[in-house]
């Protein structure tokens, strides 16, 4: 019985993680954060993380819209679209992106924290207010 519950929990967590990444919305949105506060984070990134069901990789765009940071999170499936992120803040050396995804009609909160790690970024996902977390990394996307 414990094994079955563990498998069900892992499946639910993987589904939530995929939903957080795959949820399509508008292409980009602007936050209240000035781009001057996010210089090292700006640009196109490829974010990757390891899940119980294998590796996931998706795009992240951080751009300047009128002096404010605009962000969109993509999907491992290019047909999945982009999710805009408007709640972007600094936390110490890190940049925190908060957004929601629709999981079968339920909005699930996601927090993605990025911190400098050499030329790359360390990435920490917190889904459903910490019910699931995953560590990953982001590398500059090749054009």
Coordinates of N, CA and C in Angstrom, one line a residue:
X1 N 0.8 -1.2 0.0 CA 0.0 0.0 0.0 C 0.9 1.3 0.0
X2 N 2.0 1.3 0.8 CA 2.8 2.4 0.9 C 3.5 2.7 -0.5
X3 N 3.9 1.6 -1.2 CA 4.5 1.8 -2.5 C 3.5 2.4 -3.5
X4 N 2.2 2.0 -3.5 CA 1.2 2.5 -4.4 C 1.0 4.0 -4.1
X5 N 0.9 4.4 -2.8 CA 0.8 5.8 -2.4 C 1.9 6.6 -2.9
X6 N 3.1 6.1 -2.8 CA 4.3 6.8 -3.2 C 4.3 7.0 -4.7
X7 N 3.9 6.0 -5.5 CA 3.8 6.1 -6.9 C 2.7 7.2 -7.3
X8 N 1.6 7.1 -6.6 CA 0.6 8.1 -6.9 C 1.0 9.5 -6.6
X9 N 1.7 9.7 -5.5 CA 2.2 11.0 -5.1 C 3.2 11.5 -6.2
X10 N 4.2 10.6 -6.6 CA 5.2 11.0 -7.6 C 4.5 11.4 -8.9
X11 N 3.5 10.6 -9.3 CA 2.8 11.0 -10.5 C 2.1 12.3 -10.4
X12 N 1.4 12.6 -9.3 CA 0.8 13.9 -9.1 C 1.8 15.0 -9.1
X13 N 2.9 14.8 -8.5 CA 3.9 15.9 -8.5 C 4.5 16.1 -9.9
X14 N 4.7 15.0 -10.6 CA 5.2 15.2 -12.0 C 4.2 15.9 -12.8
X15 N 2.9 15.6 -12.7 CA 1.8 16.2 -13.4 C 1.8 17.7 -13.1
X16 N 1.9 18.0 -11.8 CA 1.9 19.5 -11.4 C 3.1 20.2 -12.0
X17 N 4.2 19.6 -12.0 CA 5.4 20.2 -12.5 C 5.3 20.5 -14.0
X18 N 4.8 19.5 -14.7 CA 4.6 19.6 -16.2 C 3.6 20.7 -16.5
X19 N 2.5 20.7 -15.7 CA 1.5 21.7 -15.9 C 2.0 23.1 -15.6
X20 N 2.9 23.3 -14.6 CA 3.5 24.6 -14.3 C 4.3 25.1 -15.5
X21 N 4.9 24.2 -16.2 CA 5.8 24.6 -17.2 C 5.1 24.7 -18.5
X22 N 4.1 23.9 -18.8 CA 3.4 23.8 -20.1 C 2.3 24.7 -20.2
X23 N 1.7 25.3 -19.2 CA 0.5 26.1 -19.3 C 0.7 27.3 -20.2
X24 N -0.1 27.3 -21.3 CA 0.0 28.5 -22.2 C -0.8 29.7 -21.8
X25 N -0.2 30.8 -22.0 CA -0.9 32.1 -21.7 C -0.4 33.1 -22.7
X26 N -0.6 34.4 -22.4 CA -0.1 35.4 -23.3 C 1.4 35.4 -23.4
X27 N 2.0 36.0 -24.5 CA 3.4 35.8 -24.7 C 4.3 36.5 -23.7
X28 N 4.1 37.7 -23.3 CA 4.9 38.3 -22.3 C 4.1 39.3 -21.5
X29 N 4.6 39.7 -20.4 CA 4.0 40.7 -19.5 C 5.1 41.4 -18.8
X30 N 4.8 42.6 -18.4 CA 5.8 43.4 -17.7 C 5.5 43.5 -16.2
X31 N 6.6 43.5 -15.5 CA 6.5 43.6 -14.0 C 6.8 45.1 -13.6
X32 N 6.8 45.3 -12.3 CA 7.1 46.6 -11.8 C 8.6 46.8 -11.5
X33 N 9.4 45.7 -11.7 CA 10.8 45.7 -11.4 C 11.6 46.4 -12.5
X34 N 12.4 47.3 -12.2 CA 13.3 48.0 -13.1 C 14.3 47.1 -13.7
X35 N 14.6 47.2 -15.0 CA 15.6 46.3 -15.6 C 17.0 46.6 -15.0
X36 N 17.2 47.8 -14.5 CA 18.5 48.1 -13.9 C 18.8 47.2 -12.7
X37 N 17.7 46.6 -12.1 CA 17.9 45.7 -11.0 C 18.0 44.2 -11.4
X38 N 18.0 44.0 -12.7 CA 18.0 42.6 -13.1 C 18.9 42.3 -14.3
X39 N 19.9 43.2 -14.4 CA 20.8 43.2 -15.5 C 21.4 41.8 -15.9
X40 N 22.0 41.1 -14.9 CA 22.6 39.8 -15.1 C 21.6 38.7 -15.5
X41 N 20.3 38.9 -15.3 CA 19.3 37.9 -15.5 C 18.7 38.1 -16.9
X42 N 18.8 39.3 -17.5 CA 18.1 39.6 -18.7 C 18.6 38.7 -19.9
X43 N 17.7 38.4 -20.8 CA 18.1 37.6 -22.0 C 17.3 36.3 -22.1
X44 N 17.7 35.5 -23.0 CA 17.1 34.2 -23.3 C 17.8 33.1 -22.6
X45 N 17.1 32.2 -21.9 CA 17.7 31.2 -21.1 C 17.0 29.8 -21.4
X46 N 17.8 28.8 -21.2 CA 17.3 27.4 -21.3 C 17.4 26.8 -19.9
X47 N 16.2 26.6 -19.3 CA 16.1 26.1 -18.0 C 16.0 24.6 -18.0
X48 N 16.7 23.9 -17.2 CA 16.6 22.4 -17.2 C 16.5 21.9 -15.7
X49 N 15.8 20.9 -15.5 CA 15.7 20.3 -14.2 C 15.5 18.8 -14.3
X50 N 15.8 18.1 -13.3 CA 15.6 16.6 -13.3 C 14.3 16.3 -12.5
X51 N 13.4 15.5 -13.0 CA 12.2 15.0 -12.3 C 12.3 13.5 -12.1
X52 N 11.3 13.0 -11.4 CA 11.2 11.5 -11.2 C 11.0 10.8 -12.6
X53 N 10.5 11.6 -13.6 CA 10.2 11.0 -14.9 C 11.1 11.5 -15.9
X54 N 12.3 11.9 -15.5 CA 13.3 12.3 -16.5 C 13.6 13.8 -16.5
X55 N 14.5 14.2 -17.4 CA 14.9 15.6 -17.5 C 13.8 16.4 -18.2
X56 N 13.7 17.7 -17.8 CA 12.8 18.6 -18.5 C 13.6 19.9 -18.8
X57 N 13.3 20.4 -20.0 CA 14.0 21.6 -20.4 C 13.0 22.5 -21.1
X58 N 13.1 23.8 -20.8 CA 12.1 24.8 -21.4 C 12.8 26.2 -21.4
X59 N 12.2 27.1 -22.3 CA 12.8 28.4 -22.4 C 12.3 29.4 -21.4
X60 N 13.1 30.4 -21.1 CA 12.7 31.5 -20.2 C 13.3 32.7 -20.9
X61 N 12.4 33.7 -21.0 CA 12.8 35.0 -21.6 C 12.6 36.1 -20.6
X62 N 13.6 36.9 -20.4 CA 13.6 38.1 -19.6 C 14.0 39.3 -20.4
X63 N 13.1 40.2 -20.7 CA 13.3 41.3 -21.6 C 13.0 42.6 -21.0
X64 N 13.4 43.7 -21.7 CA 13.1 45.0 -21.2 C 11.9 45.6 -22.0
X65 N 10.9 45.9 -21.2 CA 9.7 46.6 -21.8 C 9.5 47.9 -21.1
X66 N 9.9 48.9 -21.8 CA 9.8 50.3 -21.2 C 10.5 50.5 -19.9
X67 N 11.7 49.9 -19.7 CA 12.5 50.0 -18.5 C 12.1 49.0 -17.4
X68 N 11.1 48.2 -17.6 CA 10.7 47.2 -16.7 C 10.9 45.8 -17.2
X69 N 11.1 44.9 -16.2 CA 11.4 43.5 -16.6 C 10.1 42.8 -17.1
X70 N 10.2 42.2 -18.3 CA 9.1 41.4 -18.8 C 9.6 40.0 -18.9
X71 N 8.8 39.0 -18.5 CA 9.2 37.6 -18.5 C 8.1 36.7 -19.1
X72 N 8.6 35.6 -19.7 CA 7.7 34.6 -20.1 C 8.4 33.2 -20.0
X73 N 7.7 32.3 -19.5 CA 8.2 30.9 -19.3 C 7.6 30.0 -20.3
X74 N 8.4 29.2 -21.0 CA 7.9 28.4 -22.0 C 7.6 27.0 -21.5
X75 N 7.6 26.1 -22.4 CA 7.2 24.7 -22.2 C 8.2 23.7 -22.8
X76 N 8.4 22.5 -22.2 CA 9.2 21.6 -22.9 C 8.7 21.2 -24.3
X77 N 7.4 21.3 -24.5 CA 6.8 21.1 -25.8 C 6.6 22.5 -26.4
X78 N 7.3 22.7 -27.6 CA 7.2 24.1 -28.2 C 5.8 24.5 -28.5
X79 N 4.9 23.5 -28.7 CA 3.5 23.9 -29.0 C 2.8 24.3 -27.8
X80 N 3.4 24.2 -26.6 CA 2.7 24.5 -25.4 C 2.5 26.0 -25.1
X81 N 3.2 26.8 -25.8 CA 3.1 28.3 -25.7 C 3.9 28.8 -24.5
X82 N 3.7 30.1 -24.2 CA 4.4 30.8 -23.2 C 3.5 31.3 -22.1
X83 N 3.9 31.3 -20.9 CA 3.2 31.9 -19.8 C 3.8 33.2 -19.3
X84 N 3.1 34.3 -19.3 CA 3.6 35.5 -18.8 C 3.8 35.5 -17.3
X85 N 4.9 36.2 -16.9 CA 5.1 36.4 -15.5 C 5.2 37.9 -15.2
X86 N 4.3 38.3 -14.3 CA 4.3 39.8 -14.0 C 4.7 40.0 -12.6
X87 N 4.8 39.0 -11.7 CA 5.2 39.2 -10.3 C 6.7 38.8 -10.3
X88 N 7.6 39.8 -10.5 CA 9.0 39.5 -10.5 C 9.7 40.5 -9.5
X89 N 10.4 39.9 -8.6 CA 11.1 40.7 -7.5 C 12.5 40.2 -7.3
X90 N 13.3 41.0 -6.6 CA 14.6 40.6 -6.2 C 14.5 40.1 -4.8
X91 N 15.4 39.1 -4.5 CA 15.5 38.6 -3.1 C 17.0 38.3 -2.9
X92 N 17.7 39.2 -2.2 CA 19.1 39.1 -2.1 C 19.8 39.2 -3.4
X93 N 20.6 38.2 -3.8 CA 21.2 38.1 -5.1 C 20.3 37.5 -6.1
X94 N 19.2 37.0 -5.7 CA 18.3 36.2 -6.6 C 17.2 37.1 -7.2
X95 N 16.6 36.5 -8.3 CA 15.4 37.0 -8.9 C 14.3 36.0 -8.7
X96 N 13.1 36.4 -8.3 CA 12.0 35.5 -8.0 C 10.9 35.8 -8.9
X97 N 10.4 34.8 -9.7 CA 9.3 34.9 -10.6 C 8.2 34.1 -10.0
X98 N 7.0 34.7 -9.8 CA 5.8 34.0 -9.3 C 4.8 34.1 -10.3
X99 N 4.2 32.9 -10.6 CA 3.1 32.9 -11.6 C 2.2 31.7 -11.2
X100 N 1.1 31.5 -12.0 CA 0.2 30.4 -11.8 C 0.0 29.6 -13.0
X101 N -0.3 28.3 -12.9 CA -0.7 27.5 -14.0 C -2.1 26.9 -13.7
X102 N -2.8 26.6 -14.8 CA -4.1 26.0 -14.7 C -4.0 24.5 -14.8
X103 N -4.3 23.8 -13.7 CA -4.2 22.3 -13.6 C -5.7 21.8 -13.6
X104 N -6.2 21.6 -14.7 CA -7.6 21.1 -14.8 C -8.6 22.0 -14.1
X105 N -8.5 23.3 -14.3 CA -9.4 24.3 -13.7 C -8.9 24.8 -12.3
X106 N -7.9 24.3 -11.8 CA -7.4 24.8 -10.5 C -6.1 25.6 -10.8
X107 N -6.0 26.8 -10.3 CA -4.8 27.6 -10.4 C -3.8 27.2 -9.3
X108 N -2.6 26.8 -9.8 CA -1.6 26.3 -8.9 C -0.4 27.4 -8.9
X109 N 0.0 27.9 -7.7 CA 1.1 28.9 -7.7 C 2.4 28.2 -7.9
X110 N 3.3 28.9 -8.7 CA 4.6 28.5 -8.9 C 5.6 29.6 -8.6
X111 N 6.7 29.3 -7.9 CA 7.7 30.3 -7.6 C 9.0 29.8 -8.2
X112 N 9.6 30.5 -9.1 CA 10.9 30.2 -9.7 C 11.9 31.2 -9.2
X113 N 12.9 30.7 -8.4 CA 14.0 31.5 -7.9 C 15.3 31.3 -8.7
X114 N 15.8 32.3 -9.2 CA 17.1 32.2 -10.0 C 18.2 33.0 -9.3
X115 N 19.3 32.3 -9.2 CA 20.5 33.0 -8.5 C 21.7 32.8 -9.4
X116 N 22.6 33.8 -9.5 CA 23.8 33.6 -10.3 C 24.6 32.5 -9.9
X117 N 25.2 31.7 -10.8 CA 26.0 30.6 -10.6 C 27.1 30.6 -11.7
X118 N 28.1 31.5 -11.5 CA 29.1 31.7 -12.6 C 28.4 32.4 -13.8
X119 N 28.5 31.8 -15.0 CA 27.9 32.3 -16.2 C 26.4 31.8 -16.3
X120 N 26.1 30.9 -15.5 CA 24.7 30.3 -15.5 C 23.9 30.8 -14.3
X121 N 22.7 30.2 -14.2 CA 21.8 30.5 -13.1 C 21.4 29.2 -12.4
X122 N 21.4 29.2 -11.1 CA 20.8 28.1 -10.3 C 19.3 28.4 -10.3
X123 N 18.5 27.4 -10.4 CA 17.0 27.5 -10.5 C 16.4 26.6 -9.4
X124 N 15.4 27.2 -8.7 CA 14.7 26.4 -7.7 C 13.2 26.7 -7.9
X125 N 12.5 25.6 -8.2 CA 11.0 25.7 -8.4 C 10.4 25.3 -7.1
X126 N 9.3 26.1 -6.7 CA 8.4 25.7 -5.6 C 7.0 25.8 -6.2
X127 N 6.4 24.6 -6.1 CA 5.0 24.5 -6.7 C 4.0 24.3 -5.6
X128 N 2.8 24.9 -5.7 CA 1.8 24.7 -4.8 C 2.2 25.1 -3.4
X129 N 2.8 26.3 -3.3 CA 3.3 26.8 -2.0 C 4.2 25.8 -1.2
X130 N 5.1 25.2 -2.0 CA 6.2 24.3 -1.4 C 5.8 22.9 -1.3
X131 N 4.6 22.5 -1.8 CA 4.2 21.1 -1.8 C 5.2 20.2 -2.6
X132 N 5.8 20.9 -3.6 CA 6.8 20.2 -4.5 C 7.9 21.2 -4.8
X133 N 9.1 20.8 -4.7 CA 10.2 21.6 -5.1 C 11.2 20.8 -6.0
X134 N 11.9 21.5 -6.8 CA 12.8 20.9 -7.7 C 14.0 21.9 -8.0
X135 N 15.2 21.4 -8.0 CA 16.3 22.2 -8.3 C 16.7 22.0 -9.8
X136 N 17.2 23.1 -10.4 CA 17.7 23.0 -11.8 C 18.7 24.0 -12.1
X137 N 19.0 24.3 -13.3 CA 19.9 25.3 -13.7 C 19.4 26.0 -15.0
X138 N 20.0 27.1 -15.3 CA 19.6 27.8 -16.6 C 20.9 28.2 -17.2
X139 N 21.0 28.0 -18.5 CA 22.1 28.4 -19.3 C 21.6 29.4 -20.4
X140 N 22.5 30.3 -20.8 CA 22.1 31.2 -21.9 C 21.7 30.4 -23.1
X141 N 20.6 30.8 -23.7 CA 20.1 30.1 -24.9 C 21.0 30.5 -26.1
X142 N 21.3 29.5 -26.9 CA 22.0 29.9 -28.2 C 21.1 30.4 -29.2
X143 N 21.4 31.5 -29.9 CA 20.5 32.1 -30.8 C 20.5 31.3 -32.1

